[in-house]
XYZ file of C-alpha atoms in Angstrom:
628
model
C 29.600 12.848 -63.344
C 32.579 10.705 -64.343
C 34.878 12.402 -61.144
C 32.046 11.837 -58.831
C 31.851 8.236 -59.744
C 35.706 8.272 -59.742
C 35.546 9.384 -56.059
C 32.806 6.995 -54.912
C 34.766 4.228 -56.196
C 37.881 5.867 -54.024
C 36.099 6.310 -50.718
C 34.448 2.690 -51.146
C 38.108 1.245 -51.979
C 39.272 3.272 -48.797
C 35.998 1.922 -46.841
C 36.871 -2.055 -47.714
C 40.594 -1.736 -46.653
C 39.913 -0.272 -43.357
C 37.097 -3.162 -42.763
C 40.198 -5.368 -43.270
C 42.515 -3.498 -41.022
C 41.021 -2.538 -37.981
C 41.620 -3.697 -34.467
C 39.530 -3.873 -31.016
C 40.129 -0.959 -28.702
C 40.125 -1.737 -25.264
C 38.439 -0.492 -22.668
C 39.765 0.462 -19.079
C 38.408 -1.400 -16.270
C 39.116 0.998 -13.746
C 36.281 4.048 -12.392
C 39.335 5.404 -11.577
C 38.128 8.491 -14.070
C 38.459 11.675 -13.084
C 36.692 13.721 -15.939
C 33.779 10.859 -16.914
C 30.227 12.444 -18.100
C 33.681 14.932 -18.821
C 34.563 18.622 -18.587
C 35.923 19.038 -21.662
C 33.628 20.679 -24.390
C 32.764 19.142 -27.478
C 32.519 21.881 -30.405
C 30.077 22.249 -32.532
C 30.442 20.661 -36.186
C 32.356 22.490 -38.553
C 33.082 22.668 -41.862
C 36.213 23.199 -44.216
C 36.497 23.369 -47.733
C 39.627 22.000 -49.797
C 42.086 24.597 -49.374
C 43.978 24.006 -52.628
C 45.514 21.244 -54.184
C 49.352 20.253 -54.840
C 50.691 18.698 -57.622
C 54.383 17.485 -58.307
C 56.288 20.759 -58.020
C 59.629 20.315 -60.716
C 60.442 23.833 -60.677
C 64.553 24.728 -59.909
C 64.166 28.309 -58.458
C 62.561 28.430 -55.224
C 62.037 31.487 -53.103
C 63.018 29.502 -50.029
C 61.547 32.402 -47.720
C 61.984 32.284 -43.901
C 61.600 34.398 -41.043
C 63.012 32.418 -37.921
C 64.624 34.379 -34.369
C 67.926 34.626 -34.317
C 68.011 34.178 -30.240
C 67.543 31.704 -27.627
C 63.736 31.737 -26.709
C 62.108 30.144 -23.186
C 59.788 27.225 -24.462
C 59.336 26.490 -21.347
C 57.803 27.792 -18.161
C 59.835 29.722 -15.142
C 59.373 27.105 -12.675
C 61.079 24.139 -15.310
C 64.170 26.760 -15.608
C 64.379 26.881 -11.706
C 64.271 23.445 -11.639
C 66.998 22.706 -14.396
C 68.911 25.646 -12.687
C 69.034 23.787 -9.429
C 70.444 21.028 -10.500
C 73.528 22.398 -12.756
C 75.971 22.511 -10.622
C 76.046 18.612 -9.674
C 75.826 18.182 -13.003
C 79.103 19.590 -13.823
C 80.549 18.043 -10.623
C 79.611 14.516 -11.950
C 80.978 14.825 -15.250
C 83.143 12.234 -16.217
C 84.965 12.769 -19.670
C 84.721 9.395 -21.309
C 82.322 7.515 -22.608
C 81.099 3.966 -22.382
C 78.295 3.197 -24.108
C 76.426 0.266 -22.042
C 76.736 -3.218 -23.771
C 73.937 -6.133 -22.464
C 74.463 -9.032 -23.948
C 70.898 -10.414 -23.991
C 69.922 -8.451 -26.490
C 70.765 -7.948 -29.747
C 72.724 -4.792 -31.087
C 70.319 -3.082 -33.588
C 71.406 -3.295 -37.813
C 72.527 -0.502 -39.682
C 70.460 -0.779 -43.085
C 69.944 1.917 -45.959
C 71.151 5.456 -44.726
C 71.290 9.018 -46.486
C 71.992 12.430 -45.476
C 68.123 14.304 -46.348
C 66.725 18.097 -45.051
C 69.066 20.814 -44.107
C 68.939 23.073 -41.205
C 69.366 26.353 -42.983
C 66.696 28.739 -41.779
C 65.248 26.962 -38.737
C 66.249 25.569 -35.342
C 65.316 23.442 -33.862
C 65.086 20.951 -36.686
C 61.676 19.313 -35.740
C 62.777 16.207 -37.609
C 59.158 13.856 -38.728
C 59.351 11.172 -41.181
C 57.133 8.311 -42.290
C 57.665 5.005 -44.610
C 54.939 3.664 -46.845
C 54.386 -0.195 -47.349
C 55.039 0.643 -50.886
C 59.031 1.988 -49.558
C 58.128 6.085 -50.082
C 59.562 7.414 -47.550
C 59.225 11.591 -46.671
C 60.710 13.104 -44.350
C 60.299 16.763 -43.532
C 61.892 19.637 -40.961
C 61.271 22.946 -40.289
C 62.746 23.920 -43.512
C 61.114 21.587 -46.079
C 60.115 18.333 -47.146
C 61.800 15.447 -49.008
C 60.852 12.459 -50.716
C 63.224 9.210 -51.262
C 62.515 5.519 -52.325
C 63.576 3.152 -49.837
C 66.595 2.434 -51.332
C 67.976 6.019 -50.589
C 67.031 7.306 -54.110
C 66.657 11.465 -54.076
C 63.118 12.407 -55.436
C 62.063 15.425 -54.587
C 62.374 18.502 -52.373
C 60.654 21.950 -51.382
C 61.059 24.314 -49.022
C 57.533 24.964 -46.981
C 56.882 28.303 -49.039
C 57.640 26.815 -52.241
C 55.682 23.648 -51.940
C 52.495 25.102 -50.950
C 52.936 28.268 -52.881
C 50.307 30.372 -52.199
C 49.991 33.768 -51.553
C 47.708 34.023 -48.731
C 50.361 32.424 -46.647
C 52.825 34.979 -45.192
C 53.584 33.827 -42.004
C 56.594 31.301 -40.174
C 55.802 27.625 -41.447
C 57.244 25.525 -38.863
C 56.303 22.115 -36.680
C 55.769 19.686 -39.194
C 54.274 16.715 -38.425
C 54.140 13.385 -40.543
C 51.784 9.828 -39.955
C 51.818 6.773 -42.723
C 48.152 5.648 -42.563
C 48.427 1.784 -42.928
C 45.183 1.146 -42.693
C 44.070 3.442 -45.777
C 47.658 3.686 -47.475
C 48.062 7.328 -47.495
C 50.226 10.240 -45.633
C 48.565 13.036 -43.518
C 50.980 15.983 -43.026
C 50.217 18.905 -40.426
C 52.009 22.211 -40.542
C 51.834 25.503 -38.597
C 51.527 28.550 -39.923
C 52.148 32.180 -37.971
C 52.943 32.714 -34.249
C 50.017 35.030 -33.527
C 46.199 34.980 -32.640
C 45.447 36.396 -36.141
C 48.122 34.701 -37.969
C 47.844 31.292 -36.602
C 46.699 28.323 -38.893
C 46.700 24.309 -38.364
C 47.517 22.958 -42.235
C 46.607 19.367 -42.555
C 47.785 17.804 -45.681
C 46.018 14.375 -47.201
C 48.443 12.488 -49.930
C 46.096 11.798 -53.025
C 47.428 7.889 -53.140
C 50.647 6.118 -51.526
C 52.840 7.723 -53.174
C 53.656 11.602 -52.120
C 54.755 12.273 -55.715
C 50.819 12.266 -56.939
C 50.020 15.303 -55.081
C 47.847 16.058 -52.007
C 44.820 17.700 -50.928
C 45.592 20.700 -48.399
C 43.006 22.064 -45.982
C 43.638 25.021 -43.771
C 42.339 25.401 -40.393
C 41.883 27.562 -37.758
C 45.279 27.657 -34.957
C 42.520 30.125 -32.777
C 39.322 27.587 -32.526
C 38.072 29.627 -29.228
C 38.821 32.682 -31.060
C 40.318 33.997 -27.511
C 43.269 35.730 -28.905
C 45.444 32.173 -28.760
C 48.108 30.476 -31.192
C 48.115 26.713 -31.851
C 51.988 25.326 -31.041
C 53.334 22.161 -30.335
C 51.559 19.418 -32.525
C 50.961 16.126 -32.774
C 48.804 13.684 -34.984
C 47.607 10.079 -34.533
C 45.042 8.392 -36.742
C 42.554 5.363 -35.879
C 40.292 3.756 -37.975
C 37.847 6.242 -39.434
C 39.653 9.199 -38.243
C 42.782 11.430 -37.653
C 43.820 13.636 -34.364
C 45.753 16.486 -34.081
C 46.381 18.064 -30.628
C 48.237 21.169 -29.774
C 48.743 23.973 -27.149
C 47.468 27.634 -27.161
C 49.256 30.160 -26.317
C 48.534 33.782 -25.886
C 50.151 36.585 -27.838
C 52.235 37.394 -24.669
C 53.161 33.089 -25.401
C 51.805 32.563 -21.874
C 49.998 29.042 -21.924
C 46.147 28.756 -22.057
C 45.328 24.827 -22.662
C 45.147 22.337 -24.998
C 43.325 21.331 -27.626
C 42.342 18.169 -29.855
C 41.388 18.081 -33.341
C 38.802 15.672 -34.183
C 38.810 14.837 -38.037
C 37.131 11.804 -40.029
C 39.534 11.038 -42.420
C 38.132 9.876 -45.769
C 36.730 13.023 -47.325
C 40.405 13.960 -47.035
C 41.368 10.974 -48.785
C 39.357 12.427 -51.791
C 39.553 15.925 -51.602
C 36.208 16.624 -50.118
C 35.094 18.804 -47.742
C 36.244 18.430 -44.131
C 33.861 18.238 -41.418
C 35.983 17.855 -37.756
C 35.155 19.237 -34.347
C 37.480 19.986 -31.494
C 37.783 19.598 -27.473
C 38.692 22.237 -25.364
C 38.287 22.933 -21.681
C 40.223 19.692 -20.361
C 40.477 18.416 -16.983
C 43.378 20.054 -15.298
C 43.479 17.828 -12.285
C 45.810 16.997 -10.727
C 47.730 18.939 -13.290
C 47.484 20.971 -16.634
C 46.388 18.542 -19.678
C 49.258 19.648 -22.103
C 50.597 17.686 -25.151
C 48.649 15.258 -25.489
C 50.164 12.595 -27.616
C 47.821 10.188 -29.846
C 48.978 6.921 -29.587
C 48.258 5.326 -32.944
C 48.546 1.277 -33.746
C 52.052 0.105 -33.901
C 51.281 -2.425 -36.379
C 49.328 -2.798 -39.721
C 46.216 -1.023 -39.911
C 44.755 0.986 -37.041
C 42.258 0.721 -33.996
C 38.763 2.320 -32.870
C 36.110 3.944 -32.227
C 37.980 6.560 -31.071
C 41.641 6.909 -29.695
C 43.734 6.741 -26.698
C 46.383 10.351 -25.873
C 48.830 10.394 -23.086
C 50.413 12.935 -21.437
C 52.507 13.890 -18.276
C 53.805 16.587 -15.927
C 56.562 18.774 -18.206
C 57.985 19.638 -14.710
C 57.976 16.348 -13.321
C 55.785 14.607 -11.412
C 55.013 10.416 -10.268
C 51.986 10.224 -12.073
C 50.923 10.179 -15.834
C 47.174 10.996 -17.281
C 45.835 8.442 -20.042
C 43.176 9.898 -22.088
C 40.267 7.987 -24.007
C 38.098 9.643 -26.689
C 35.421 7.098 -26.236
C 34.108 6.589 -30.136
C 33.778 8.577 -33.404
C 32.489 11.763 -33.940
C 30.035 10.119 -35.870
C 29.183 8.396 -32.574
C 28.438 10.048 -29.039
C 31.838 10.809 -28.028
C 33.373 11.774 -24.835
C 36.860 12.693 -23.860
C 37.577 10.640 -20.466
C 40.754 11.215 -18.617
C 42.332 8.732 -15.818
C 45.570 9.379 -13.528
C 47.784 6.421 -13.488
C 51.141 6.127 -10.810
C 54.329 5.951 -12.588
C 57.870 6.449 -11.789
C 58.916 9.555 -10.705
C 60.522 11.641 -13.335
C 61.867 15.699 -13.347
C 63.782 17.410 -16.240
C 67.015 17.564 -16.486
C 69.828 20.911 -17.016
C 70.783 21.631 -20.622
C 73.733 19.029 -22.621
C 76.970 19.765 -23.453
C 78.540 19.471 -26.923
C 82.510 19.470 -27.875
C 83.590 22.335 -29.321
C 81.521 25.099 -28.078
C 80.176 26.540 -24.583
C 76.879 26.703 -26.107
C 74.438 23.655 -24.460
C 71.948 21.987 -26.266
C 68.050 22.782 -24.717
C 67.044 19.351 -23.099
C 63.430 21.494 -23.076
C 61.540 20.105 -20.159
C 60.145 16.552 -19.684
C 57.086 16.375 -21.775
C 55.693 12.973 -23.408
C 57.876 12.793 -27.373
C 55.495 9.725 -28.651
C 53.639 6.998 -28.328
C 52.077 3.562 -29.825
C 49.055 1.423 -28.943
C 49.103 -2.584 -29.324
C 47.386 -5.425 -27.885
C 46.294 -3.320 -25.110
C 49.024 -1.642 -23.936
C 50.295 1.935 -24.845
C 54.307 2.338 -25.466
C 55.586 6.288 -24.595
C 58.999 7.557 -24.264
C 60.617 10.805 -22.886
C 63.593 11.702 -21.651
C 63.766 12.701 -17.830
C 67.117 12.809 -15.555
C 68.259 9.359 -14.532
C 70.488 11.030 -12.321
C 72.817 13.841 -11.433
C 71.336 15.936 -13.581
C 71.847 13.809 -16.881
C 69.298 13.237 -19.496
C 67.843 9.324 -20.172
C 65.705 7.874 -22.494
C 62.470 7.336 -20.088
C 60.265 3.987 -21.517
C 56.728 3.123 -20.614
C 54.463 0.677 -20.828
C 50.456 1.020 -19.832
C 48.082 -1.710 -19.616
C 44.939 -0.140 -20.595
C 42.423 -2.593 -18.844
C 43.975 -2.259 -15.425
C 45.519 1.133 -15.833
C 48.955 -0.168 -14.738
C 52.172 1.714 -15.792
C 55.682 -0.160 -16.037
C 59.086 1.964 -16.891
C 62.587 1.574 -17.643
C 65.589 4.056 -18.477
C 68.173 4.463 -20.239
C 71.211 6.092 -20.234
C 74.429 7.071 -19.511
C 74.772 8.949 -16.359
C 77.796 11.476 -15.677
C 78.608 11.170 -19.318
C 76.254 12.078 -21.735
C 72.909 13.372 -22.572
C 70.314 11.382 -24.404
C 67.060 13.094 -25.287
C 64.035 13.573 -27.961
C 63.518 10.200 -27.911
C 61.021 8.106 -30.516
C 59.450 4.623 -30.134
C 58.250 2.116 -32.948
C 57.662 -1.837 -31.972
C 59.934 -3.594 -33.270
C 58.288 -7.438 -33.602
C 56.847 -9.536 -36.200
C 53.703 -10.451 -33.083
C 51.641 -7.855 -31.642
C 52.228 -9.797 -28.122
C 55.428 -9.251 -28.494
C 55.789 -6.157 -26.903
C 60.003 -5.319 -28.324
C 60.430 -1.934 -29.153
C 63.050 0.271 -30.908
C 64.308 3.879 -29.692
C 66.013 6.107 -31.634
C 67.274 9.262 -29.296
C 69.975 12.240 -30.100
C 73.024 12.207 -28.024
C 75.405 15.018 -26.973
C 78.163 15.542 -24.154
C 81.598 17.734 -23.428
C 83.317 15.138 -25.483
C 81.274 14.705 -28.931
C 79.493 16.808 -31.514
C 75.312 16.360 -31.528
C 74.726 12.488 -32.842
C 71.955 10.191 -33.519
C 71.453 6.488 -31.525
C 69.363 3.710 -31.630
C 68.313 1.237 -28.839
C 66.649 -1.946 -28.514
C 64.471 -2.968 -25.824
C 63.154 -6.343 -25.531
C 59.428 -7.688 -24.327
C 61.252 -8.202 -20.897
C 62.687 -4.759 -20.380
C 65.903 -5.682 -21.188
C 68.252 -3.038 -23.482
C 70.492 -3.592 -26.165
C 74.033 -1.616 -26.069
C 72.789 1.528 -28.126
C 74.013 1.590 -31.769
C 75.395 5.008 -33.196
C 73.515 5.775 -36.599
C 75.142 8.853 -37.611
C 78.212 11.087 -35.684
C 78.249 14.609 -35.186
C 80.739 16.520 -37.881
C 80.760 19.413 -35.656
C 79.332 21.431 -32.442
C 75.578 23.935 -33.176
C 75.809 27.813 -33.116
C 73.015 28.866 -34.545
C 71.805 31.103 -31.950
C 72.754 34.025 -29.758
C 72.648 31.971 -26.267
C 71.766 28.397 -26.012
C 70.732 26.300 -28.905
C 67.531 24.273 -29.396
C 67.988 20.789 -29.973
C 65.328 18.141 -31.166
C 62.259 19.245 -30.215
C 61.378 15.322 -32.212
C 62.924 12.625 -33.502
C 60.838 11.473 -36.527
C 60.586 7.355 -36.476
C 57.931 4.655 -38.591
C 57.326 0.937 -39.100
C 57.891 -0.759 -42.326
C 54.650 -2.866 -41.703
C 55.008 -4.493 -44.898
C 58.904 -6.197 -44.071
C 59.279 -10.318 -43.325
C 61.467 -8.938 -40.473
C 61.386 -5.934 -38.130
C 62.161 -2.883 -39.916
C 61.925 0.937 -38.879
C 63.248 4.329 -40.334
C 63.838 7.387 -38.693
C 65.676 10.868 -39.240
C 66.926 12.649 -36.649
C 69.599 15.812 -36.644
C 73.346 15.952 -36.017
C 76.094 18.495 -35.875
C 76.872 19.163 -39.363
C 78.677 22.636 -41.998
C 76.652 23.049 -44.989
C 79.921 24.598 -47.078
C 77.899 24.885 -50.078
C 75.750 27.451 -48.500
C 78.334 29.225 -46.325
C 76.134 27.762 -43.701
C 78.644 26.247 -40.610
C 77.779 24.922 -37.136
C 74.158 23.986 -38.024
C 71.822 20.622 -38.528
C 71.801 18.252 -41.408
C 69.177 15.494 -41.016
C 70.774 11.757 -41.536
C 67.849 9.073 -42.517
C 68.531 5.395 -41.339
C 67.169 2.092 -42.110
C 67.184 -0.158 -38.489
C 66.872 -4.113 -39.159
C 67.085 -7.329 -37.107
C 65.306 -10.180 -35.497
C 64.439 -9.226 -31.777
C 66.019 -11.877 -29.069
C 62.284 -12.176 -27.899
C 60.580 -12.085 -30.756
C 57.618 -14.275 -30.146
C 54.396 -14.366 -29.903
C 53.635 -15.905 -26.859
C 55.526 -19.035 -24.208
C 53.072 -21.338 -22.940
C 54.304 -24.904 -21.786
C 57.878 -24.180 -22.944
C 56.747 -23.777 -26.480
C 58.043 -20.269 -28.335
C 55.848 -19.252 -31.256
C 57.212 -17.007 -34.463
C 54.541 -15.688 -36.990
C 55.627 -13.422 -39.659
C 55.384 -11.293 -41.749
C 52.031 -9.648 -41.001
C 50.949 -8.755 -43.592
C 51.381 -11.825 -45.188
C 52.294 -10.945 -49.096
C 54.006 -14.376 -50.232
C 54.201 -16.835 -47.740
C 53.393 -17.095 -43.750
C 56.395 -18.542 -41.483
C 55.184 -19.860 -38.110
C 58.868 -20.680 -36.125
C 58.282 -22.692 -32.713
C 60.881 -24.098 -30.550
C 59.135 -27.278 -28.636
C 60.833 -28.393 -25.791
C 57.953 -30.736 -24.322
C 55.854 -33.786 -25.885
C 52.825 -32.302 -26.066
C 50.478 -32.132 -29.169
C 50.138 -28.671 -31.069
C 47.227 -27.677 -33.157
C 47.625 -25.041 -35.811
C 44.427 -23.481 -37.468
C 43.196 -21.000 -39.918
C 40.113 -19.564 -38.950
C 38.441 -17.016 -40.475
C 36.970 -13.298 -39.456
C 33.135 -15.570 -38.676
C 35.300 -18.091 -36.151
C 35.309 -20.901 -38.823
C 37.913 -23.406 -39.117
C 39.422 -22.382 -42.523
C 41.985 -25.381 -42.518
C 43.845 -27.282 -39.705
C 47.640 -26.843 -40.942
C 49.470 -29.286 -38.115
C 47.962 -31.114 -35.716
C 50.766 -33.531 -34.223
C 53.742 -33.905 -31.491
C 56.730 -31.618 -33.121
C 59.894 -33.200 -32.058
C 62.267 -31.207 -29.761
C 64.076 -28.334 -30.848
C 62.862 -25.427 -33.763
C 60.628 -26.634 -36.548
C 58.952 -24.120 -39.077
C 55.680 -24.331 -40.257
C 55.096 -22.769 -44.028
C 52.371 -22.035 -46.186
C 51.021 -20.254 -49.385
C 49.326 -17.180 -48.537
C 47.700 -18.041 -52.242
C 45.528 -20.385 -50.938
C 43.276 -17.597 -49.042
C 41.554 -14.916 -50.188
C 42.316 -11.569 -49.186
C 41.159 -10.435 -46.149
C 41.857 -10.848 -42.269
C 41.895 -14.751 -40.601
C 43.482 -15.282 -37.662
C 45.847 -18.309 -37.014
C 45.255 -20.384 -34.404
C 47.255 -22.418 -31.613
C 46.559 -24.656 -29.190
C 47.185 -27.645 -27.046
C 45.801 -29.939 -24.696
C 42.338 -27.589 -25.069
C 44.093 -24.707 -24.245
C 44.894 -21.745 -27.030
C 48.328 -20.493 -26.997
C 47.951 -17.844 -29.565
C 45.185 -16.928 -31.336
C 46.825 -14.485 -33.779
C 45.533 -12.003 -36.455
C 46.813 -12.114 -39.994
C 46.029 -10.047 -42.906
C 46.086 -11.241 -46.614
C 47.033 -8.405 -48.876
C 46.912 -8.751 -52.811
C-alpha cells in the first residue's frame, strides 16, 4: 500500500511540473499536406511490462563483451556511393593543404568552459557519441561502448560497459546506437539502446532514470525492434520527448539490410517515470511521396520544459534533394492522433565523397546527407546536416522552418577545398526563446590534421562565428579493414538552468588508448561551451533591445534594454489567468543600457509571463518560470 501511495505521490509531482512547463504547439497554416486524413497506420495499443530494474552498479570486474565487424560496411544505399564516387576526383583536384579557419567578426568566438576526456572507443566504431546535462549539473554521456556519468564540474562517477550495466542474461546480442534526452519538463533521462542486428534478435531498450540523478537507478523496458513482425531490424534511432510523451523513430531493415521504412514509437511517458507498465503504439506505412520517409528526427523544445499535444519530426532526401518533409503528429495518443506530413522547398543539398585525415590513406565515412538533429522554439524548427558546400567538401548545413507558413531558411558552413566538417549537432544558444542564436558543434578532418571536434556560433541573423576548436586529434583512425566510420552523431544539450547560455556536448577525436594496447582509435572529449550571444535579445521594436534571463528564474530575473528613443516603456508581471501581477517600470529610461532587477521571491512558483510595451503596443510578452 505504502509504494502505491509512494508512486501516486510521484506521478502527481511529475503531473504539476509539466502543467508548469509546457508550451503551445503551433499549427501549420498551409493545406499544403500531402498525407492529411494520413496513410500511415496507427497500431493498435500495446502493452509492456517493466523489463528489470538497475541500480548503482559498483562492481570492478566487468565482462565488457562485444561482438562488432572488423570491416568497412555500406550504410548507405548504391545510388549515394555513385554519387560520392562522382564527385572524388574534383575533390582531390581542389585540395588545398592549409587551413584557415573563417573568422567574422560580428559574432562572438564561442568559450571554452569545463572539459574532460569520457568513453573510449575500444570495441565499437563508429562512436555514436549522445550526451545530456541535467539542471541539477549530471551529466551522462554514453557511446557504443558504454555509459558514463560526471558532475558538471568534470568529476568521474561512474562507468559500464552496455553488457555490464544491464546485466542480464537474456541479452546476447550487439548493443549499439545509444541514444540520450534530458527531460526538462519532468527532470529525468530517457536512454534508448539497440540490441541485435537481426529480425529475431532485434530489440528497442528504452531506459527511464528513477529521479535526476542517473546514480539512483532506472527503470528498463524492452521492446520489440520487429513491430510488423515482417522479418525487419530496427537501426538508426532517434528520441524526442513533448509534454506527456516520448518518441523514438527508427528504420527497418531486412535481414539481407535492404531498407523497408520507418517507424515511430509513440510512448506516454509517466508510467516510465515510475516504473509502471508501458502502454505506446507505433506508425508505420508513411507517406513516401515525393520520397522515402527515413529518419525522422523529433524535434524536441530547445528551452525549459517541453511542447504539445503531440510533436513535430523532420526529415530529408539522404541522396540529396531541394526539398525537406516536416512531419506533425497532431496530439497524444491519449487523443485522436494523426501523423500529417508536408513538403517544404529548401536549398538544394547532395552528399559529399569521404574526408581525409593526416597520417593514414584511410578516409573518414561522411555517410550520406541525412537530417543529424533538431529543436523546436517559438515556432520555428532548428535542423542541421552536413551536405557538400562545394567541390566535393563537407559543410555544416543550418535550417530554420517557420511552422505556420511552412517556410525554410538555410545557411552553411564550412571550409571548402580544405577540410571536412560533418555530424553536426544544434542546441539554441539564448537566454529568449525569440532569440533564435544557436550553437553547432561538428567533427572536423582533412589531409593535414588528425579527426577533431569544433564548435560554431550562429547568430538570430544568420551570421557565424569563426569556429572554435574544442579538442585536437592525437592521431589518424584505423580501426577497420577499408574505410573508417566516423560520427554517425555528435551528442549536444542545454544547461536550461544557467544565467547565461550554456551547452555540453561530446563528440570523438583521433586518439591511442596505450593502456589497452588499443592505437589509432576514438576517445570521446566532453566540453562545456559558454558566452553571451552578440544578438541575444528578445525582441527590437522602436530601437529598443530587450535582455531577460535566466529562464528559469532561480534567484533573481535581469531584464537588460538598450533605449535609444524617448519613448515610455511598461514592464509587467502577469500571471498564467492574464492578470496584472505587478507593474515593475513604467517610465522614459534614459538613453543607453539600463537593467531592470527583481526578486524572484516575491512570486510563487509557477509560470507568469513578463510583459513589455509602449505607446499601446507589446514588445515582448515573454514566458518565465519560477522554480523553488
Amino acid at each position: 500500500m505504502y509504494a502505491k501511495i509512494s508512486f501516486s505521490i510521484v506521478f502527481l509531482l511529475l503531473f504539476i511540473h509539466v502543467i508548469f512547463a509546457q508550451e503551445k504547439k503551433i499549427q501549420p497554416q498551409s493545406k499544403n499536406c500531402i498525407n492529411c486524413d494520413t496513410t500511415a497506420v496507427k497500431s493498435t495499443v500495446l502493452n509492456t511490462k517493466l523489463f528489470k530494474e538497475i541500480f548503482f552498479n559498483s562492481v570492478t570486474n566487468k565482462w565488457a563483451a562485444s561482438v562488432k565487424t572488423t570491416f568497412s560496411r555500406n550504410h548507405y544505399s548504391q545510388e549515394i556511393i555513385e554519387i560520392k564516387k562522382s564527385k572524388e576526383e574534383n575533390k582531390i583536384k581542389s585540395l588545398i593543404n592549409k587551413a584557415e579557419i573563417k573568422k567574422n567578426t560580428q559574432v562572438f568566438d564561442p568559450n571554452l568552459g569545463i572539459n574532460f576526456e569520457a568513453n573510449w572507443s575500444l570495441n565499437g566504431t563508429p562512436s555514436d557519441n549522445t550526451m545530456a546535462i541535467s539542471n541539477g549539473g549530471y551529466i551522462v554521456t554514453a557511446n557504443n561502448d558504454g555509459i558514463e556519468y560526471y558532475n558538471s564540474s568534470g568529476t568521474y562517477l561512474y562507468f559500464d560497459f552496455w553488457y555490464d550495466f544491464f546485466n542480464d542474461n537474456t541479452l546476447t546480442s550487439s548493443l549499439y546506437d545509444p541514444k540520450l534526452i534530458y527531460d526538462s519538463g519532468s527532470d529525468r533521462f530517457v536512454l534508448v539502446v539497440l540490441h541485435g542486428s537481426s529480425a529475431n534478435t532485434s530489440k528497442v531498450i528504452v531506459c527511464f532514470s528513477k529521479t535526476n540523478n542517473p546514480q539512483d537507478g532506472w527503470w528498463v523496458y524492452k521492446l520489440t525492434g520487429n513491430p510488423l513482425n515482417n522479418n525487419c531490424w530496427f537501426d538508426y534511432p532517434s528520441i524526442g520527448v513533448s509534454n506527456n510523451e516520448i518518441y523514438i523513430t527508427g528504420n527497418l531493415y531486412n535481414n539481407s539490410n535492404a531498407f523497408n521504412q520507418s517507424v515511430v514509437y509513440q510512448i506516454p511517458k509517466y508510467a516510465g517515470y515510475v516504473g509502471n507498465s508501458i502502454n505506446w503504439q507505433y506508425w508505420s506505412n508513411l507517406n513516401s511521396n515525393p520520397y522515402p520517409a527515413m529518419s525522422l528526427v523529433p524535434a524536441s523544445f530547445g528551452h525549459q520544459g517541453n511542447y504539445g499535444p503531440g510533436i513535430f519530426f523532420v526529415s530529408n532526401k539522404f541522396s540529396g534533394d531541394n526539398r525537406i518533409r516536416l512531419w506533425d503528429l497532431t496530439d497524444d495518443m491519449s487523443g485522436n492522433p494523426q501523423l500529417n506530413s508536408y513538403i517544404i522547398n529548401s536549398s538544394s543539398y547532395s552528399p559529399s565523397p569521404d574526408a581525409f585525415q593526416l597520417g593514414s590513406t584511410d578516409r573518414l565515412s561522411n555517410g550520406d546527407c541525412r537530417i543529424q538533429n533538431a529543436f523546436y522554439l517559438n515556432g520555428t524548427i532548428h535542423y542541421v546536416f552536413h551536405s557538400d558546400i562545394g567541390s566535393g567538401w563537407n559543410g555544416v548545413n543550418y535550417n530554420r522552418i517557420t511552422v505556420s507558413s511552412l517556410t525554410n531558411q538555410s545557411s552553411t558552413f564550412g571550409l571548402q577545398n580544405s577540410c571536412d566538417f560533418s555530424y553536426p549537432s544544434v542546441v539554441p544558444f539564448s537566454s529568449s526563446t525569440l532569440d533564435k542564436s544557436v550553437m553547432i558543434a561538428f567533427l572536423s578532418s582533412s589531409s593535414f590534421i588528425y579527426p577533431q571536434i569544433r564548435v560554431v556560433n550562429c547568430d538570430n541573423n544568420f551570421q557565424w562565428s569563426s569556429s572554435k576548436l574544442v579538442k585536437a586529434g592525437e592521431t589518424y583512425v584505423n580501426l577497420l579493414n577499408g574505410n573508417e566510420r566516423w560520427g554517425d552523431y555528435i551528442g549536444i544539450s542545454r544547461k536550461h538552468n544557467s544565467t547565461i547560455p550554456r551547452i555540453w556536448l561530446s563528440g570523438c577525436y583521433g586518439a591511442n588508448i596505450s593502456s589497452y594496447n588499443k592505437f589509432n582509435t576514438f576517445k570521446t572529449w566532453v566540453s562545456e561551451i559558454y558566452g553571451t550571444p552578440s544578438n541575444d535579445l528578445s525582441k527590437t521594436e522602436s530601437n529598443n533591445k530587450f535582455t531577460l534571463f535566466p529562464n528559469p528564474v532561480y534567484d533573481f530575473l535581469y531584464i537588460i534594454f538598450n533605449a535609444q528613443s524617448n519613448q515610455n516603456i511598461i514592464i509587467k508581471v502577469i500571471d498564467i489567468n492574464g492578470n496584472i501581477v505587478k507593474v515593475l517600470y513604467n517610465d522614459i529610461p534614459r538613453n543607453g543600457e539600463n537593467k531592470l532587477t527583481f526578486n524572484k521571491g516575491a512570486l510563487s512558483v509557477g509560470t507568469y509571463f513578463i510583459n513589455i510595451s509602449s505607446d499601446s503596443q507589446t514588445l515582448i510578452n515573454e514566458k518565465i518560470i519560477i522554480s523553488d
